[in-house]
Short mmCIF file of N, CA, C and O in Angstrom, two decimals:
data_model
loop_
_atom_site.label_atom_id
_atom_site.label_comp_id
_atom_site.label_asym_id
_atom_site.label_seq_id
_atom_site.Cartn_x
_atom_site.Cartn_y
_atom_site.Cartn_z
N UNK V 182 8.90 -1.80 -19.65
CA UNK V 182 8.57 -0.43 -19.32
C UNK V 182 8.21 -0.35 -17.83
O UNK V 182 7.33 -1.14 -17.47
N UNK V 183 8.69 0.41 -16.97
CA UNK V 183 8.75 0.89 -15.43
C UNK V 183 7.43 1.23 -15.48
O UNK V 183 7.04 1.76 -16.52
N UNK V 184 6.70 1.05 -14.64
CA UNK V 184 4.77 1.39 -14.23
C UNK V 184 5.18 1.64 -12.55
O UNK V 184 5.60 0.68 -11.92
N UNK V 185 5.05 2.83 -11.94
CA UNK V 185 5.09 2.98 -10.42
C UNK V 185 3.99 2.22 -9.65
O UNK V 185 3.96 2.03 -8.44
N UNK V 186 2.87 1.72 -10.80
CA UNK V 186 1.93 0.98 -9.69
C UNK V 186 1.04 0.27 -10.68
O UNK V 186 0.70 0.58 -11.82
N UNK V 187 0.79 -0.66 -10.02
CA UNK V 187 -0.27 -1.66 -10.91
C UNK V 187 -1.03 -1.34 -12.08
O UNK V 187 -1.11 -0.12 -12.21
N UNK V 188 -1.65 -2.02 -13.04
CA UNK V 188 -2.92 -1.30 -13.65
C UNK V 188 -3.84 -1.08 -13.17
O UNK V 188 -4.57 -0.27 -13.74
N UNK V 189 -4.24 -1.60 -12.06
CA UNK V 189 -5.82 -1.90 -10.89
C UNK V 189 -6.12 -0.35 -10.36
O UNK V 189 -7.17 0.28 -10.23
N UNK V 190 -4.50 0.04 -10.06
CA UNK V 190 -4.73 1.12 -9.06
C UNK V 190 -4.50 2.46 -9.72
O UNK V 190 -4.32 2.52 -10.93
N UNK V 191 -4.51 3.57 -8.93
CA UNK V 191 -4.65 5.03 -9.28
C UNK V 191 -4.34 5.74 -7.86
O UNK V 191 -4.01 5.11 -6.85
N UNK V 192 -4.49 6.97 -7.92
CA UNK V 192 -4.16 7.68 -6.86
C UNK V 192 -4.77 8.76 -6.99
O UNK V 192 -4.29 9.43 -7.91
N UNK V 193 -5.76 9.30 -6.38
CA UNK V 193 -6.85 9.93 -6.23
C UNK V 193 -6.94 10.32 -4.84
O UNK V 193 -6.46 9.60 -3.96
N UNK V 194 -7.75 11.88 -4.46
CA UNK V 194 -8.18 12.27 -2.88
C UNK V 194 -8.36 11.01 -2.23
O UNK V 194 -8.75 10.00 -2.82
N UNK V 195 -8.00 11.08 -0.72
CA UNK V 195 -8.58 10.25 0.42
C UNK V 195 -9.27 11.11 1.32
O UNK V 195 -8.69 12.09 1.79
N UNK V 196 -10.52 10.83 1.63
CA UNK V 196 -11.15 10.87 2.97
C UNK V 196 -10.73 10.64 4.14
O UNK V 196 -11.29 10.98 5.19
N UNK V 197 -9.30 9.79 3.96
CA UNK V 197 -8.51 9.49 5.03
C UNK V 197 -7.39 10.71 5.27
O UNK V 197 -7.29 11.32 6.33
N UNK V 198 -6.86 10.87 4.51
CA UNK V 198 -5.74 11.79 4.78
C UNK V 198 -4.72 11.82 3.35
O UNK V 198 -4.08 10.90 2.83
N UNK V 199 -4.83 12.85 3.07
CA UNK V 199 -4.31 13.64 1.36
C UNK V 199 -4.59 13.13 0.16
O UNK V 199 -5.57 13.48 -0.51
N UNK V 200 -3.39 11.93 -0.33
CA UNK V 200 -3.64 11.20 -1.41
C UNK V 200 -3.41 9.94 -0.77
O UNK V 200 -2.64 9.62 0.13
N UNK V 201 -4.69 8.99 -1.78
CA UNK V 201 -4.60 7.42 -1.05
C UNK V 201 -4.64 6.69 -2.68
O UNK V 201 -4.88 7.03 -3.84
N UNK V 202 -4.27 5.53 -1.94
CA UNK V 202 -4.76 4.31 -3.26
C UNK V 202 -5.34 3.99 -3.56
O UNK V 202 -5.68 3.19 -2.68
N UNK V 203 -6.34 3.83 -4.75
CA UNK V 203 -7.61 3.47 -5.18
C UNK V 203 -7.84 2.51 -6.51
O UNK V 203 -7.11 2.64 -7.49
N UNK V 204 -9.05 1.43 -6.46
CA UNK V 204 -8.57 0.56 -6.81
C UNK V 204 -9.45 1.24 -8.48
O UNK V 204 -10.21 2.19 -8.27
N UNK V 205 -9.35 0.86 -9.65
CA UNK V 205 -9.45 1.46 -10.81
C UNK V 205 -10.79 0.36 -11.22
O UNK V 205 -11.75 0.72 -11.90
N UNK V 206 -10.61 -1.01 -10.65
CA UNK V 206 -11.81 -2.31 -10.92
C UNK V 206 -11.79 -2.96 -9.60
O UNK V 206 -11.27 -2.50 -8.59
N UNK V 207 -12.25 -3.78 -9.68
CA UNK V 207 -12.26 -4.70 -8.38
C UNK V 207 -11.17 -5.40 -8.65
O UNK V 207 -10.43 -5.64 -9.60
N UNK V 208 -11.28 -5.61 -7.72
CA UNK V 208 -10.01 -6.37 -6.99
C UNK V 208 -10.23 -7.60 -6.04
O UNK V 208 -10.87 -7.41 -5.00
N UNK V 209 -9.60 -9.22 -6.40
CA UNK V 209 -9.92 -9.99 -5.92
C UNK V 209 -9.38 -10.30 -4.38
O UNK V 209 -8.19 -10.05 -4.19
N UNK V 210 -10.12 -10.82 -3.30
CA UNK V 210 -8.72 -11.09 -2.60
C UNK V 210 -7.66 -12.18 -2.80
O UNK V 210 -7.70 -13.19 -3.50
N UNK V 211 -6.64 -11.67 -1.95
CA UNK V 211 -5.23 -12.38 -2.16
C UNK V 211 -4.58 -11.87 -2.84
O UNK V 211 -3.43 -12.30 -3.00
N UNK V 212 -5.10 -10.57 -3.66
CA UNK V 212 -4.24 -9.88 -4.68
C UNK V 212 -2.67 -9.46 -4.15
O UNK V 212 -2.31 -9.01 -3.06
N UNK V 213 -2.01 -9.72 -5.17
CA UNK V 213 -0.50 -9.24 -4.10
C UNK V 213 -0.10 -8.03 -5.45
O UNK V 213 0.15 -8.09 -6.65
N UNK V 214 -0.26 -6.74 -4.15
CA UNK V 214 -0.52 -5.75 -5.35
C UNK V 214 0.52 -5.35 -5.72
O UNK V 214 0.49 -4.93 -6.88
N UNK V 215 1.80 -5.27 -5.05
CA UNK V 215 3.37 -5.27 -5.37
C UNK V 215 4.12 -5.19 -3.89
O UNK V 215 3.77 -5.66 -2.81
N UNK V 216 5.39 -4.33 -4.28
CA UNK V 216 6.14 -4.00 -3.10
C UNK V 216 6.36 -2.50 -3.24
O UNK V 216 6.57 -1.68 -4.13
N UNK V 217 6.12 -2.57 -1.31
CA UNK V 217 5.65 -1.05 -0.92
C UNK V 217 7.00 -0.17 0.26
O UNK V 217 7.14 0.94 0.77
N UNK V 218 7.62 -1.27 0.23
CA UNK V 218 8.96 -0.84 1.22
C UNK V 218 10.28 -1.75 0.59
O UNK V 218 10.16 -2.83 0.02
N UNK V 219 11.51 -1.07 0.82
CA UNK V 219 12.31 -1.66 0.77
C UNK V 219 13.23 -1.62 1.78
O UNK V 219 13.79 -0.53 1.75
N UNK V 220 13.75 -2.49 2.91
CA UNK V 220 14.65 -2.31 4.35
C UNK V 220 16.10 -1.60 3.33
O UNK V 220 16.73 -2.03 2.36
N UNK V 221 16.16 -0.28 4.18
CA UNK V 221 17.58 0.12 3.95
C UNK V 221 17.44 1.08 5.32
O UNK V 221 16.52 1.89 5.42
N UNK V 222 18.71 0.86 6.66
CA UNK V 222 18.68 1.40 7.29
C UNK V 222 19.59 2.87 7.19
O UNK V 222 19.81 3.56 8.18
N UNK V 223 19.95 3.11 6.16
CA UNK V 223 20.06 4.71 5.63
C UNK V 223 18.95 5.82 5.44
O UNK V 223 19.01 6.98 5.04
N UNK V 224 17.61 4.79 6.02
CA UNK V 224 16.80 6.22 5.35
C UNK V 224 15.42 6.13 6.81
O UNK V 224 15.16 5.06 7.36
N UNK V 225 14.94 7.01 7.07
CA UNK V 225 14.00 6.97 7.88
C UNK V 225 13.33 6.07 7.64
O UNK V 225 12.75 5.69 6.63
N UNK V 226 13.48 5.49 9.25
CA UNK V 226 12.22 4.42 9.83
C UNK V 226 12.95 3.09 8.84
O UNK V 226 12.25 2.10 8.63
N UNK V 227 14.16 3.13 8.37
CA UNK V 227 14.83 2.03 8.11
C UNK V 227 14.09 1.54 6.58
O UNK V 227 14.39 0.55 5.92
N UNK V 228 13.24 2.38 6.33
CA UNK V 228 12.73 1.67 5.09
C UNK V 228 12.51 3.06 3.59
O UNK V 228 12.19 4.24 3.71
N UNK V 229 12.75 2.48 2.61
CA UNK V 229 12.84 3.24 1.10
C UNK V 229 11.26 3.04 0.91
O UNK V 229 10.84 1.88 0.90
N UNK V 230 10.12 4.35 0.73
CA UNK V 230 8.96 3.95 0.11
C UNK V 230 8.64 3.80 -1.33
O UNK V 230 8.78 4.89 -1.87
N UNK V 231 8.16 2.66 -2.37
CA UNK V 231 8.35 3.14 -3.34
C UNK V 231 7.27 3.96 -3.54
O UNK V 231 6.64 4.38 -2.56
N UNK V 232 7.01 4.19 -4.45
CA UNK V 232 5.48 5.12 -5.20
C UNK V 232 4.40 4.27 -4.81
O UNK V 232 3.47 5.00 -4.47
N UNK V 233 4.03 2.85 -4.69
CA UNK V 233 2.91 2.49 -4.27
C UNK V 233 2.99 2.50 -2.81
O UNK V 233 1.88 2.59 -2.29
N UNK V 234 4.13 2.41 -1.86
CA UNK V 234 4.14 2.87 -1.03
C UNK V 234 3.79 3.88 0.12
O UNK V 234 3.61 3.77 1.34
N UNK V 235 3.76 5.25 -1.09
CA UNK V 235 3.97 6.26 -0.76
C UNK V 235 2.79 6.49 -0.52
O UNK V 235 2.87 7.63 -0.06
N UNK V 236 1.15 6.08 -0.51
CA UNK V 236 0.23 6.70 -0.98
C UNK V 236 -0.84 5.59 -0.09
O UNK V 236 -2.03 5.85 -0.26
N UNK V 237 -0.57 4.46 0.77
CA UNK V 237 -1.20 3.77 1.56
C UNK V 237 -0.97 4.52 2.57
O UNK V 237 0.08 5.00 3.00
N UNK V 238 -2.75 4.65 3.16
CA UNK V 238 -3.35 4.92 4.32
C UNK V 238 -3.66 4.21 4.83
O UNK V 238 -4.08 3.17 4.33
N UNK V 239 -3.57 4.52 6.55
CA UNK V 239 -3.96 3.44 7.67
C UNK V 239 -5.20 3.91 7.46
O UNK V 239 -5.71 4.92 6.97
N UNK V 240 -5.82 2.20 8.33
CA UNK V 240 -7.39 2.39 8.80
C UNK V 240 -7.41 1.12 9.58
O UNK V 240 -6.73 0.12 9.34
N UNK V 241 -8.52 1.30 10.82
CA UNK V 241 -8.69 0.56 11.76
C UNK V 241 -9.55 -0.75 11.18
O UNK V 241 -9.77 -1.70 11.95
N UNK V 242 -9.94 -0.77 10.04
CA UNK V 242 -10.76 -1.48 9.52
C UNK V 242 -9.78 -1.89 7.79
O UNK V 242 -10.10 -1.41 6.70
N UNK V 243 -9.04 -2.51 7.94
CA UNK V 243 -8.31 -2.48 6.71
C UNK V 243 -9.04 -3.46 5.62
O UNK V 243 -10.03 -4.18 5.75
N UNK V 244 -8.02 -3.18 4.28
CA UNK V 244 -8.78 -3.91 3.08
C UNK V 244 -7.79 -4.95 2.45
O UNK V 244 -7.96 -5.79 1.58
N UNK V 245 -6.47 -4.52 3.34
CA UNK V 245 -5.05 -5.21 2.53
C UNK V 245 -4.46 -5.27 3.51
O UNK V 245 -5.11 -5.01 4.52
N UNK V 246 -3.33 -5.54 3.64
CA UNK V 246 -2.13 -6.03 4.59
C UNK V 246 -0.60 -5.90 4.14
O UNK V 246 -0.39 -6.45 3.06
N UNK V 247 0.38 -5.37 4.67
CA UNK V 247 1.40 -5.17 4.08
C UNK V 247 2.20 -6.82 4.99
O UNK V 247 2.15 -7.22 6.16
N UNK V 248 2.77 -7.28 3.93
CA UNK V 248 3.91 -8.94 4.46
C UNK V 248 5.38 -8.29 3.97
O UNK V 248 5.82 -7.55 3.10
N UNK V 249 5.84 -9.11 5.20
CA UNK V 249 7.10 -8.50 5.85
C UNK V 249 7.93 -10.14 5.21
O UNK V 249 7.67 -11.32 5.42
N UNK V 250 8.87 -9.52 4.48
CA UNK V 250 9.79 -10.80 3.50
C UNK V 250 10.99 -10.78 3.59
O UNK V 250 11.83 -11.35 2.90
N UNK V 251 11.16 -9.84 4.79
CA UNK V 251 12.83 -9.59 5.05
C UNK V 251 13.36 -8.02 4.66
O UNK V 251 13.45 -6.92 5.21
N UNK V 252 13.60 -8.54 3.54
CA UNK V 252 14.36 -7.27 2.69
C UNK V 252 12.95 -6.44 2.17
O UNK V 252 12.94 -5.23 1.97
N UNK V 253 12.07 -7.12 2.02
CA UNK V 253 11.18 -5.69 1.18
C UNK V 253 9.24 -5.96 1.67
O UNK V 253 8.77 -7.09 1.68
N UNK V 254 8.65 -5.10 1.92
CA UNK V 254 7.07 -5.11 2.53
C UNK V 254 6.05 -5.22 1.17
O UNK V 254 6.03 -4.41 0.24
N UNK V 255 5.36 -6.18 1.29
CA UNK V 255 4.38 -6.44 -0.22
C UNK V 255 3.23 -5.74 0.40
O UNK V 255 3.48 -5.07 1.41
N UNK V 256 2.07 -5.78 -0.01
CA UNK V 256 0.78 -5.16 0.10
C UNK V 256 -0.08 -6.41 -1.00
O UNK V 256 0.17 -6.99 -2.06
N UNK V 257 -1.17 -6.37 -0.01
CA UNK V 257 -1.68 -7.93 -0.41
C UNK V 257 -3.38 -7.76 0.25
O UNK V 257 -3.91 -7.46 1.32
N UNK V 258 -3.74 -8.12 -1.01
CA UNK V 258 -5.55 -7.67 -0.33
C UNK V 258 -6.31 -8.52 0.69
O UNK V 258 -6.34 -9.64 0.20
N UNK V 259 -6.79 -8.54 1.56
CA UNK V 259 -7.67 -9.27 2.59
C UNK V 259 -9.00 -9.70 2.07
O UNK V 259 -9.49 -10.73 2.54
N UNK V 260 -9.71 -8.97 1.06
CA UNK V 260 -11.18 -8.85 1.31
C UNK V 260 -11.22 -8.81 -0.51
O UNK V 260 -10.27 -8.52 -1.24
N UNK V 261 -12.22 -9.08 -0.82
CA UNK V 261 -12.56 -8.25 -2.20
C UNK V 261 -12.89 -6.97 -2.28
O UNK V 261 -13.94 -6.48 -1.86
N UNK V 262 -11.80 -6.26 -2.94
CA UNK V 262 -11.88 -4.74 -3.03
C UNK V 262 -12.69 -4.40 -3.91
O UNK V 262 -12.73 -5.29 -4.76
N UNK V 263 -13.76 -3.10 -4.27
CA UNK V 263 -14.58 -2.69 -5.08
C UNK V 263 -14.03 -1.60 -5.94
O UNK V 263 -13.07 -0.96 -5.52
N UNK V 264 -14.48 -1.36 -7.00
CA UNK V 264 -14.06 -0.37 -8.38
C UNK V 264 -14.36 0.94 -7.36
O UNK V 264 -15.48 1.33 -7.03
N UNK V 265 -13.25 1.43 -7.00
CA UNK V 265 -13.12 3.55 -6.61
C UNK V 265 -12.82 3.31 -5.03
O UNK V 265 -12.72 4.15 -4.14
N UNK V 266 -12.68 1.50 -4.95
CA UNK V 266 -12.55 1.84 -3.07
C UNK V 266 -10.88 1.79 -2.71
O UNK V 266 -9.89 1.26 -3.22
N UNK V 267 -11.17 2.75 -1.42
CA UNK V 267 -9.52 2.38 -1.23
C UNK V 267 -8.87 1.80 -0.65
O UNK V 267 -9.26 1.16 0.33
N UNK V 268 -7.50 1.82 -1.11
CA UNK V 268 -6.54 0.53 -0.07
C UNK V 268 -5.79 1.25 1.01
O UNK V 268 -5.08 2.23 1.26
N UNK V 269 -6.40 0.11 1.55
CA UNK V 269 -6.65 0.69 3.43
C UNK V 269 -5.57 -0.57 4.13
O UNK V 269 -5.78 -1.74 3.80
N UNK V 270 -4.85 -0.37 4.74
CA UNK V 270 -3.66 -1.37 5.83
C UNK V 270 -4.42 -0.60 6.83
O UNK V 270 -5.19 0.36 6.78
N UNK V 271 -3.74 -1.68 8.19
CA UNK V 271 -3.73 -1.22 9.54
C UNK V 271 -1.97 -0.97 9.50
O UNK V 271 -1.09 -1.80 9.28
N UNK V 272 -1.86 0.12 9.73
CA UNK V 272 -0.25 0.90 9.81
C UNK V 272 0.60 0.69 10.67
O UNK V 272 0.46 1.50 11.59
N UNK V 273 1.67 -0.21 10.88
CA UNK V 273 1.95 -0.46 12.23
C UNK V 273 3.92 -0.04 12.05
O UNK V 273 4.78 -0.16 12.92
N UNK V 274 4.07 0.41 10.74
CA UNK V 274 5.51 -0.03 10.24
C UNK V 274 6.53 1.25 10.95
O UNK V 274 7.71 1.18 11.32
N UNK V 275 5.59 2.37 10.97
CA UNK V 275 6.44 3.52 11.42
C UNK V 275 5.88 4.14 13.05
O UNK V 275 4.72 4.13 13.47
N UNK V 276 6.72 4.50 13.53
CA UNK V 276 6.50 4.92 14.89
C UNK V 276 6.39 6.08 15.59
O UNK V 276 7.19 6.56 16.39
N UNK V 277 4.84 6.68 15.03
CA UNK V 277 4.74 8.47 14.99
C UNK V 277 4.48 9.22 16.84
O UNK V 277 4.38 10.44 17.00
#
C-alpha cells in the first residue's frame, strides 16, 4: 500500500512558512526519512517533488539534511527530533 510519507510524520501549520513537516514521535538521529526529490530535467529546477518533498522548510538552524545520490535527494535527520517538532533542512537545492 502507497503511504506519501512515513508513519513518524504529518503535515501540519509552520511558523516557518504555510505547511511544514512534523514529526508525529520522536525521532532518532540518522533517521533516513525517505526520498524528497527525484532529478528529471523536464520539470523546474530539474527536480520532481514528491509529497514529502513538497512540505520541507528551510531554516538556518536545521534538524535534517537532504543527501544528494545522483538520481534522487533523501532527507535524513541530524539531531534527535522531538514529538510536534519540525523538519527543518538548510535549503540550498533551488535558486530563488
Amino acid at each position: 500500500m502507497y503511504k506519501p510519507l512515513p508513519k513518524t510524520l504529518t503535515i501540519k501549520e509552520s511558523a516557518i512558512h504555510g505547511l511544514g513537516l512534523f514529526a508525529k514521535k520522536q525521532i532518532v538521529k540518522n533517521t533516513d526519512l525517505g526520498i524528497t526529490h527525484i532529478l528529471n530535467e523536464d520539470y523546474e529546477h530539474n527536480y520532481i517533488r514528491t509529497p514529502l518533498g513538497g512540505f520541507i522548510n528551510h531554516s538556518d538552524t536545521p534538524n535534517a539534511k537532504l543527501i544528494d545520490l545522483g538520481d534522487v535527494l533523501r532527507i535524513s535527520t541530524i539531531r534527535l527530533i522531538d514529538s510536534e517538532e519540525e523538519i527543518k533542512v538548510k535549503y540550498k537545492l533551488y535558486k530563488l
